């Protein structure tokens, strides 16, 4: 059986509000380019999608200067 934390890591990205809000519309760009859902909770954005979408969204964020954990 797969490790739940590994599955979670491949289907979501968690970032502080400041990373997306202060970055010139990256949040809107994510919604336009990828099939993801963005939840706001306790000072963080939780970006949820399929492993393929999350991988591509991670690359997109990295290209725009957002470092991911």
Coordinates of C-alpha atoms in Angstrom, one line a residue:
X1 CA 0.0 0.0 0.0
X2 CA 1.4 3.5 -0.9
X3 CA 2.6 5.9 1.8
X4 CA -0.2 8.6 2.3
X5 CA 2.3 11.4 2.7
X6 CA 4.0 10.5 -0.6
X7 CA 0.6 10.6 -2.4
X8 CA -0.3 13.9 -0.8
X9 CA 3.0 15.4 -1.9
X10 CA 2.3 14.4 -5.5
X11 CA -1.2 15.8 -5.5
X12 CA -0.8 19.2 -3.8
X13 CA 1.4 22.2 -3.3
X14 CA 1.1 24.3 -0.1
X15 CA 2.4 27.9 -0.3
X16 CA 2.0 31.0 2.0
X17 CA -0.3 33.7 0.7
X18 CA 2.6 36.1 0.1
X19 CA 4.2 33.7 -2.4
X20 CA 1.2 33.9 -4.8
X21 CA -0.4 37.2 -3.9
X22 CA 2.7 39.2 -4.3
X23 CA 3.8 37.6 -7.6
X24 CA 1.9 39.4 -10.3
X25 CA -1.0 37.1 -11.0
X26 CA 0.5 33.7 -10.6
X27 CA -2.6 32.4 -8.9
X28 CA -4.8 33.4 -11.9
X29 CA -2.2 31.9 -14.2
X30 CA -2.3 28.6 -12.4
X31 CA -6.1 28.5 -12.7
X32 CA -5.9 29.3 -16.4
X33 CA -3.1 26.9 -17.4
X34 CA -3.8 23.9 -15.2
X35 CA -6.7 21.8 -13.9
X36 CA -6.2 22.6 -10.2
X37 CA -8.2 23.7 -7.3
X38 CA -6.9 26.4 -5.0
X39 CA -8.1 26.5 -1.4
X40 CA -7.3 29.3 1.0
X41 CA -6.7 28.3 4.6
X42 CA -4.9 29.8 7.6
X43 CA -2.5 32.0 5.7
X44 CA -1.7 29.3 3.0
X45 CA -2.9 28.3 -0.4
X46 CA -3.4 24.6 -1.0
X47 CA -3.1 23.9 -4.7
X48 CA -4.7 20.5 -5.4
X49 CA -4.7 18.5 -8.7
X50 CA -3.6 15.2 -10.3
X51 CA 0.0 14.2 -10.0
X52 CA 0.6 15.3 -13.7
X53 CA -1.0 18.7 -13.1
X54 CA 0.9 19.3 -9.9
X55 CA 4.2 18.4 -11.5
X56 CA 3.6 20.9 -14.3
X57 CA 2.3 23.5 -11.9
X58 CA 5.5 23.1 -9.8
X59 CA 7.6 23.7 -12.9
X60 CA 5.5 26.8 -13.8
X61 CA 5.9 28.2 -10.3
X62 CA 9.7 27.5 -10.4
X63 CA 10.0 29.3 -13.7
X64 CA 8.3 32.3 -12.1
X65 CA 10.7 32.4 -9.1
X66 CA 8.6 30.5 -6.5
X67 CA 10.8 28.0 -4.6
X68 CA 9.0 24.9 -3.5
X69 CA 9.8 22.8 -0.5

